[in-house]
GROMACS .gro file of C-alpha atoms in nm:
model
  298
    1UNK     CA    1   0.990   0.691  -4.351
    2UNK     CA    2   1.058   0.962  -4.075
    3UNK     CA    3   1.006   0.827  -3.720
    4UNK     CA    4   0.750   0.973  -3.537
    5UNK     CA    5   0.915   1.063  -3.218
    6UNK     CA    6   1.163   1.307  -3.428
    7UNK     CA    7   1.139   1.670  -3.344
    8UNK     CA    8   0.984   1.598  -3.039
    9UNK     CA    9   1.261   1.635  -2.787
   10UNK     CA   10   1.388   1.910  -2.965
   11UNK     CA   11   1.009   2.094  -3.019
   12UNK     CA   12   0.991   2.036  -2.618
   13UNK     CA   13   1.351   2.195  -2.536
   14UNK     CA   14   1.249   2.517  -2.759
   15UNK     CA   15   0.897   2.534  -2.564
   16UNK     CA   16   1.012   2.485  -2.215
   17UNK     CA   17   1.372   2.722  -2.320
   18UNK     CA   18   1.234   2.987  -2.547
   19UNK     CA   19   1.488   2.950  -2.756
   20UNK     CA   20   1.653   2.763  -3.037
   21UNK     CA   21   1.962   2.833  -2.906
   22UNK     CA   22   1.885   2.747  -2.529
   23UNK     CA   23   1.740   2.382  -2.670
   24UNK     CA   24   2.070   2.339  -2.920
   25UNK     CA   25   2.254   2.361  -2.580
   26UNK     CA   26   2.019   2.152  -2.349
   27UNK     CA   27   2.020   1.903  -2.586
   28UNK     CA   28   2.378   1.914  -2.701
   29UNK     CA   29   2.304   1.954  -3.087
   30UNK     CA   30   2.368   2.272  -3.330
   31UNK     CA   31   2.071   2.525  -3.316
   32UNK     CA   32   2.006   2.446  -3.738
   33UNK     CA   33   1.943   2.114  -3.598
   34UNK     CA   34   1.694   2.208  -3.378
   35UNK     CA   35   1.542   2.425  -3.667
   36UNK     CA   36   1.537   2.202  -3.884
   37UNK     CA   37   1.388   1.943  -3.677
   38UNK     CA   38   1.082   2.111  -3.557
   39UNK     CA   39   1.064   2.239  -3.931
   40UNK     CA   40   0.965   1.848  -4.028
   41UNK     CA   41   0.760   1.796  -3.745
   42UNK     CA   42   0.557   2.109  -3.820
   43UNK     CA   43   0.568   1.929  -4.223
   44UNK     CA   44   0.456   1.609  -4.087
   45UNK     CA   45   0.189   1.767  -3.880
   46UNK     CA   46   0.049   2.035  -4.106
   47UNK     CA   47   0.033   2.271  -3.834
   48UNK     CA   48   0.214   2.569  -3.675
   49UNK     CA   49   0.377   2.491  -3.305
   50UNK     CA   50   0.586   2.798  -3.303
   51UNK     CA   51   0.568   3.115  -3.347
   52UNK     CA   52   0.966   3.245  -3.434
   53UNK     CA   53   1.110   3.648  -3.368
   54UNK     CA   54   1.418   3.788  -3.323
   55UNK     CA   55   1.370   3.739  -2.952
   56UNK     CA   56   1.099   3.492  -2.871
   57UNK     CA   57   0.977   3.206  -2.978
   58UNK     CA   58   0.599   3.183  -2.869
   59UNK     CA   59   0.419   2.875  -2.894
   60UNK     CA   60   0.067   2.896  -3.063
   61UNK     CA   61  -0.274   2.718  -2.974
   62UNK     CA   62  -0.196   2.350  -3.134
   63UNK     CA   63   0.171   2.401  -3.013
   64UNK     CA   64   0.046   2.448  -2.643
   65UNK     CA   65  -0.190   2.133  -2.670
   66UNK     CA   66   0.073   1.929  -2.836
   67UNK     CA   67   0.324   2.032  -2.564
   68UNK     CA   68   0.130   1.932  -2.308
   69UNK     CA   69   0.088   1.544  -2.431
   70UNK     CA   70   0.482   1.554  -2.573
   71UNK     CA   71   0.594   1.613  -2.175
   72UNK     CA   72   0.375   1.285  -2.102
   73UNK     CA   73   0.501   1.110  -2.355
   74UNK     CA   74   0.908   1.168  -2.248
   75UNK     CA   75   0.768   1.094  -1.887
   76UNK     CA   76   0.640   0.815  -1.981
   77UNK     CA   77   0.940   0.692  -2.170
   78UNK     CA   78   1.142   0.797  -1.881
   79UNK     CA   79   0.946   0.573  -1.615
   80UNK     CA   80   0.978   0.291  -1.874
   81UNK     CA   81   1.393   0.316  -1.873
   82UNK     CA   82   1.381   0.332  -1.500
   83UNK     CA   83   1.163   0.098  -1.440
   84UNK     CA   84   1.377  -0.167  -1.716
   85UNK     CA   85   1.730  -0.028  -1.511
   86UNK     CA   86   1.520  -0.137  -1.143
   87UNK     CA   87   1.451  -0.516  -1.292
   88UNK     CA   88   1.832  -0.559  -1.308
   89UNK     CA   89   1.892  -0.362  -0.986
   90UNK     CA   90   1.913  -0.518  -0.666
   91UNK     CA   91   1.805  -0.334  -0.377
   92UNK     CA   92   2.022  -0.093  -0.179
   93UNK     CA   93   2.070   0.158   0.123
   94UNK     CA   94   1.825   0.231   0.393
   95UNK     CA   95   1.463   0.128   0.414
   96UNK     CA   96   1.252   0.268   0.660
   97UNK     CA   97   0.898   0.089   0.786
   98UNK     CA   98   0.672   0.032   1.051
   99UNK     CA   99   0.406  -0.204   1.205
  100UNK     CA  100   0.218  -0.313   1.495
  101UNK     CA  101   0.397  -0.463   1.778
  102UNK     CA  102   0.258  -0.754   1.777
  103UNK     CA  103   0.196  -0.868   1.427
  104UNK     CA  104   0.567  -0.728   1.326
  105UNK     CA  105   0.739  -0.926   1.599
  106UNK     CA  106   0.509  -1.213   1.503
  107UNK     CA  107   0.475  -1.198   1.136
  108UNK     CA  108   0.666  -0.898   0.941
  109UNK     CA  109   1.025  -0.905   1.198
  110UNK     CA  110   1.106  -1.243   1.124
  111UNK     CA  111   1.025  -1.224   0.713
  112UNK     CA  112   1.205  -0.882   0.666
  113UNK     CA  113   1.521  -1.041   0.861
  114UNK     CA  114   1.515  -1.381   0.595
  115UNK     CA  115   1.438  -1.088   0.335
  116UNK     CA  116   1.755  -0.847   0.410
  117UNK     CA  117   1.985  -1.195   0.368
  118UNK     CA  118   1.938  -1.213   0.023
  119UNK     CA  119   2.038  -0.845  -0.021
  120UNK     CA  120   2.365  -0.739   0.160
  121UNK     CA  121   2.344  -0.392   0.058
  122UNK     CA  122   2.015  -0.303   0.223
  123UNK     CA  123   1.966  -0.170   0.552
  124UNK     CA  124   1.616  -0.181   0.738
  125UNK     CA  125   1.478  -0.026   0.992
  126UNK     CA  126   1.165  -0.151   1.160
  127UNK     CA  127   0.935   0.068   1.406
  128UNK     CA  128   0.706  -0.146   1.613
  129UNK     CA  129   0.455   0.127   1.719
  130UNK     CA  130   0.087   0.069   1.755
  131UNK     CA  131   0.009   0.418   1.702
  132UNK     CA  132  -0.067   0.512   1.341
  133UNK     CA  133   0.233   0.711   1.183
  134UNK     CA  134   0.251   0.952   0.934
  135UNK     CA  135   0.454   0.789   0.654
  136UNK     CA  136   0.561   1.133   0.536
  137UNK     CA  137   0.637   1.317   0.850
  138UNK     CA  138   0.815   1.022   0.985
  139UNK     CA  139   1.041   0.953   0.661
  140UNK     CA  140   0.889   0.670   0.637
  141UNK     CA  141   0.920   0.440   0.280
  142UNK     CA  142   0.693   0.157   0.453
  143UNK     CA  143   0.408   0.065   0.656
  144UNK     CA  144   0.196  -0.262   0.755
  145UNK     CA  145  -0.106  -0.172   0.877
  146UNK     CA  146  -0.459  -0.387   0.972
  147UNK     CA  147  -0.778  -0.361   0.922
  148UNK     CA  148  -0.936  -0.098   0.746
  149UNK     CA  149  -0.753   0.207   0.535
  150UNK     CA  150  -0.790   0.566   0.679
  151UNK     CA  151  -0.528   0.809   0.458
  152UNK     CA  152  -0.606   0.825   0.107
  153UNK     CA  153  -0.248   0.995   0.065
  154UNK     CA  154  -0.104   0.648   0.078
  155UNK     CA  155  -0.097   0.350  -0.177
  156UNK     CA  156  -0.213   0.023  -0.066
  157UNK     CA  157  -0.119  -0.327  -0.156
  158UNK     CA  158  -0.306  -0.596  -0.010
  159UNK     CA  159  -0.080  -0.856   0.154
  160UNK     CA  160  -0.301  -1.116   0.333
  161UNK     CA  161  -0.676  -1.145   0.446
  162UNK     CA  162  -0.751  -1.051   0.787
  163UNK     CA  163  -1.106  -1.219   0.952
  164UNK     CA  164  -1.223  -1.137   1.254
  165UNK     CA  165  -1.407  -1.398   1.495
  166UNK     CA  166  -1.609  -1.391   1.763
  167UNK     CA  167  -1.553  -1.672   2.014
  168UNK     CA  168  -1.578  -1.853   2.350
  169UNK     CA  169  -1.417  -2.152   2.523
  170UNK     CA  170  -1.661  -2.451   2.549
  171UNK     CA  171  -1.667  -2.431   2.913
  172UNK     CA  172  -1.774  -2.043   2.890
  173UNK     CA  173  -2.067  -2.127   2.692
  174UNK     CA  174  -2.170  -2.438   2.924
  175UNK     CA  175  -2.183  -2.185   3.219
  176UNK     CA  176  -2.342  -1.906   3.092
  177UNK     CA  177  -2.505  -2.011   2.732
  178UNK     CA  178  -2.449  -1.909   2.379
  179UNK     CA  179  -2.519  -1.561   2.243
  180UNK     CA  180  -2.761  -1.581   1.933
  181UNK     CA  181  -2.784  -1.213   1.853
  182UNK     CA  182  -2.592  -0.894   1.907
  183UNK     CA  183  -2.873  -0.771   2.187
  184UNK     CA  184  -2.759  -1.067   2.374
  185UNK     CA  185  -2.355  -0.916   2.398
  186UNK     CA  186  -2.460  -0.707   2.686
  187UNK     CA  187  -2.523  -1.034   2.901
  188UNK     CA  188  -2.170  -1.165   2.865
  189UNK     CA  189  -1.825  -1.081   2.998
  190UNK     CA  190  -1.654  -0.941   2.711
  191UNK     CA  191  -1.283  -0.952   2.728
  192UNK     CA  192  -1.160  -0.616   2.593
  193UNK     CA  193  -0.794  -0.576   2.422
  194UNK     CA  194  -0.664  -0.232   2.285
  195UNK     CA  195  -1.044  -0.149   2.175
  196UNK     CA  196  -1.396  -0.184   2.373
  197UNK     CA  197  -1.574  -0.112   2.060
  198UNK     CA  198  -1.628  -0.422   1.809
  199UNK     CA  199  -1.708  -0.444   1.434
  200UNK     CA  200  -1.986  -0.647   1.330
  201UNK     CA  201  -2.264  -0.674   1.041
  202UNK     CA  202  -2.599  -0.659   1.096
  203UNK     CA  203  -2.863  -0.698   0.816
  204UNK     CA  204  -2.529  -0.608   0.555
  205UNK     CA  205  -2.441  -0.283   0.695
  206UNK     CA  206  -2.094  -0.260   0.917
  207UNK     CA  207  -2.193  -0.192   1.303
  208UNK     CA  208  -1.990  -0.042   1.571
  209UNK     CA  209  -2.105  -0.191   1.892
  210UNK     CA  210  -1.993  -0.123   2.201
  211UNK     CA  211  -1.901  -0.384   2.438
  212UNK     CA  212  -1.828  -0.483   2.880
  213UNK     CA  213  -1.633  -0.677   3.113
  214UNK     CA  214  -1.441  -0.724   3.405
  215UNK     CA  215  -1.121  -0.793   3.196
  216UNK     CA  216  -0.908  -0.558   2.957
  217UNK     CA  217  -0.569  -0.560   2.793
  218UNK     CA  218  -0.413  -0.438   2.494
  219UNK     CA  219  -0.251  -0.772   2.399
  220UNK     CA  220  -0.395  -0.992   2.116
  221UNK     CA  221  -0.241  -1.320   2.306
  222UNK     CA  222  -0.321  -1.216   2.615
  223UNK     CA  223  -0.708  -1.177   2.533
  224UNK     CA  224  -0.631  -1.535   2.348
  225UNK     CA  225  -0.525  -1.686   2.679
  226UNK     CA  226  -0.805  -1.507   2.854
  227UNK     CA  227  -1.068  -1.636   2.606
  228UNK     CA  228  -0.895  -2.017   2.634
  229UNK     CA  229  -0.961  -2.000   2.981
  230UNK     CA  230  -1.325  -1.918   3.014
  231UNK     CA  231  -1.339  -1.584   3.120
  232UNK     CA  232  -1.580  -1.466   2.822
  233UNK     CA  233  -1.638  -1.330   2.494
  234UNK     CA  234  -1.383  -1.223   2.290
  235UNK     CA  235  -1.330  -1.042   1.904
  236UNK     CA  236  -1.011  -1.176   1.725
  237UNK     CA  237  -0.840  -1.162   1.464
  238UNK     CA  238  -0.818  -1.529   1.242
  239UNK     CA  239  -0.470  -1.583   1.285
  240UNK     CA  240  -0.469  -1.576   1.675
  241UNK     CA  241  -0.804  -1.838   1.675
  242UNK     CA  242  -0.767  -2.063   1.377
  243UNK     CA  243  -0.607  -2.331   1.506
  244UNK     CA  244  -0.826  -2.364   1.822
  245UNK     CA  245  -1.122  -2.335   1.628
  246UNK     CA  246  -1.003  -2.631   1.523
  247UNK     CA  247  -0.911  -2.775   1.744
  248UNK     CA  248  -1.235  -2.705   1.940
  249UNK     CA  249  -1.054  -2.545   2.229
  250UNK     CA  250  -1.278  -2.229   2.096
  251UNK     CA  251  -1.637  -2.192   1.937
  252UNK     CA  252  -1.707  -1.923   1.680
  253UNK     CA  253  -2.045  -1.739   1.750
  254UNK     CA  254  -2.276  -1.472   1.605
  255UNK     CA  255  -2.155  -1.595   1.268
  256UNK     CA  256  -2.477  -1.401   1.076
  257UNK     CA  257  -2.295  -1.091   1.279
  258UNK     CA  258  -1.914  -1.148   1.161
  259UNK     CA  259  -1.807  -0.868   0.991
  260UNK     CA  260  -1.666  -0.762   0.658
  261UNK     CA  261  -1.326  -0.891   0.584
  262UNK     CA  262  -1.061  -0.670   0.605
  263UNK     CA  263  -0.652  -0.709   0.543
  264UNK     CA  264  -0.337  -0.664   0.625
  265UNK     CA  265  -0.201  -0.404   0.397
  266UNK     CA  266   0.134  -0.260   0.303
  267UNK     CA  267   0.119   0.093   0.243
  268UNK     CA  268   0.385   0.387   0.115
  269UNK     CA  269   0.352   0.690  -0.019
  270UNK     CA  270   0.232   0.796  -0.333
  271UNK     CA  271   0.480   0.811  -0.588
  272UNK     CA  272   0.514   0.692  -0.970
  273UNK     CA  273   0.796   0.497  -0.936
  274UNK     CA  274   0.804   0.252  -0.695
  275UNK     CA  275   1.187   0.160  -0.560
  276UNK     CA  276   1.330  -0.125  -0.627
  277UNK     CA  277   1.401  -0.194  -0.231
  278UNK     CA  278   1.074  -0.122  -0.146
  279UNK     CA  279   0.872  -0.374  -0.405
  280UNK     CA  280   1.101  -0.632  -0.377
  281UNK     CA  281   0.982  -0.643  -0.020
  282UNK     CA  282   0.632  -0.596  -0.030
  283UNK     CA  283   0.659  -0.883  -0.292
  284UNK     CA  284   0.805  -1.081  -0.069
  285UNK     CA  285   0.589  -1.051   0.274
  286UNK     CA  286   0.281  -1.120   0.055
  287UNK     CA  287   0.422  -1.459  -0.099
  288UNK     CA  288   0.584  -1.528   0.269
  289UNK     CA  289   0.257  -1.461   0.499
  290UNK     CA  290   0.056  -1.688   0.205
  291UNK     CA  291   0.322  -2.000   0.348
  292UNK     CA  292   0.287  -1.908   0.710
  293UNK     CA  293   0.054  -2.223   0.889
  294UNK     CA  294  -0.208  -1.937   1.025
  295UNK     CA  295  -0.296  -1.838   0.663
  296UNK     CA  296  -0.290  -2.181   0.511
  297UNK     CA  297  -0.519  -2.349   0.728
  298UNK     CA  298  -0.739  -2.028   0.666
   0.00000   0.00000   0.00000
């Protein structure tokens, strides 16, 4: 029995070529191989692709549709080869990605540097920035972002959870009470980092409320220190107020209020084929943030 994928590369080189004996060359074959190729196919079909003169070949109205899903079909079987050749690959040359300051020197830094000595080959290089780059512009192959996703242009993989408390020390609370709804925010000192504007949830829908204080810096830890201390009200991420949760050196509040959860995602541009270098990696900083202490005890 005839396979079913003859006469298709061959039907695809005469349609994209124009000519039998532009496809014999393409595909290294005689051009009465190529003839006699599409010739079955045409059998086997019981329809006319082509449309043969002395100068032209033309393709007709079934030989334009079937065109159109042959090309898929050789992509396809091209992304499978590549993708089988990347499995045995090991990753290679220059990687380029960025993250926040403080989570990459905290988190991402020290994973990528355990990551690269498995793979001798690669070479990384790691913008801290806490402005937002453009992946493309920048020549970017990787970024770590928080939160919520803004550019639709990139893909997403979702590395760890990311929860956002609001909290106080004990002593806070003793000297100036507890708030019980978001109304009540405007009574407290609220200890500002790189935002003044919180996320919260009231009645299901996400709110942006805008919050005061005396104190502001754009430093997760140092609004952590702040908070430990009693100077007010602060909105942090879990991984900075886990542990003293607790521990009870902090108290989580307005839990009816907390908001969505969001992530930490790795993001890179859209493309079919994903390198080698690149998903080895993201692989890897998802199963190594799942064994970090501030994720298990989440």
């Amino acid at each position: 029995m005839s396979s079913r994928w003859e006469g298709i590369d061959e039907f695809v080189a005469v349609a994209e070529s124009g000519q039998f004996t532009a496809a014999a060359e393409r595909l290294g074959v005689s051009s009465s191989h190529v003839s006699r190729q599409i010739a079955r196919l045409e059998e086997r079909l019981q329809t006319r692709l082509l449309y043969r003169s002395t100068r032209r070949v033309t393709l007709s109205e079934a030989g334009q549709t079937f065109l159109h899903h042959c090309q898929r079909l050789q992509d396809g079987r091209e992304e499978a080869l590549r993708a089988m050749g990347d499995l045995a690959s090991e990753p290679k040359g220059l990687l380029r990605m960025t993250c926040a300051v403080a989570y990459g020197e905290r988190f991402i830094v020290p994973l990528v540097t355990r990551f690269m000595a498995h793979y001798p080959q690669l070479r990384i290089e790691v913008e801290l920035s806490n402005s937002t780059l453009d992946l493309l512009h920048e020549g970017m192959d990787l970024a770590i972002r928080l939160g919520r996703l803004q550019d639709s242009r990139l893909v997403a993989s979702r590395l760890a959870p990311r929860r956002m408390y609001v909290c106080a020390s004990p002593a806070y609370l003793e000297h100036y009470g507890r708030p019980h709804s978001l109304s009540e925010l405007a009574r407290h000192n609220c200890l500002i980092g790189s935002s003044d504007i919180w996320v919260l949830q009231q009645e299901g829908r996400e709110l942006s409320q805008r919050v005061q204080g005396n104190w502001r810096c754009n430093s997760g830890q140092a609004v952590l220190d702040a908070t430990l201390q009693g100077m007010g009200l602060a909105q942090l991420p879990d991984y900075y107020v886990l542990e003293h949760l607790r521990s009870g050196a902090l108290v989580s509040l307005l839990h009816a209020h907390q908001p969505p959860n969001t992530a930490v995602w790795a993001l890179y541009p859209q493309q079919r084929h994903l390198s080698p270098k690149v998903r080895r990696l993201v692989d890897y900083l998802k199963e190594g943030l799942a064994e970090l202490p501030e994720y298990r005890q989440g």
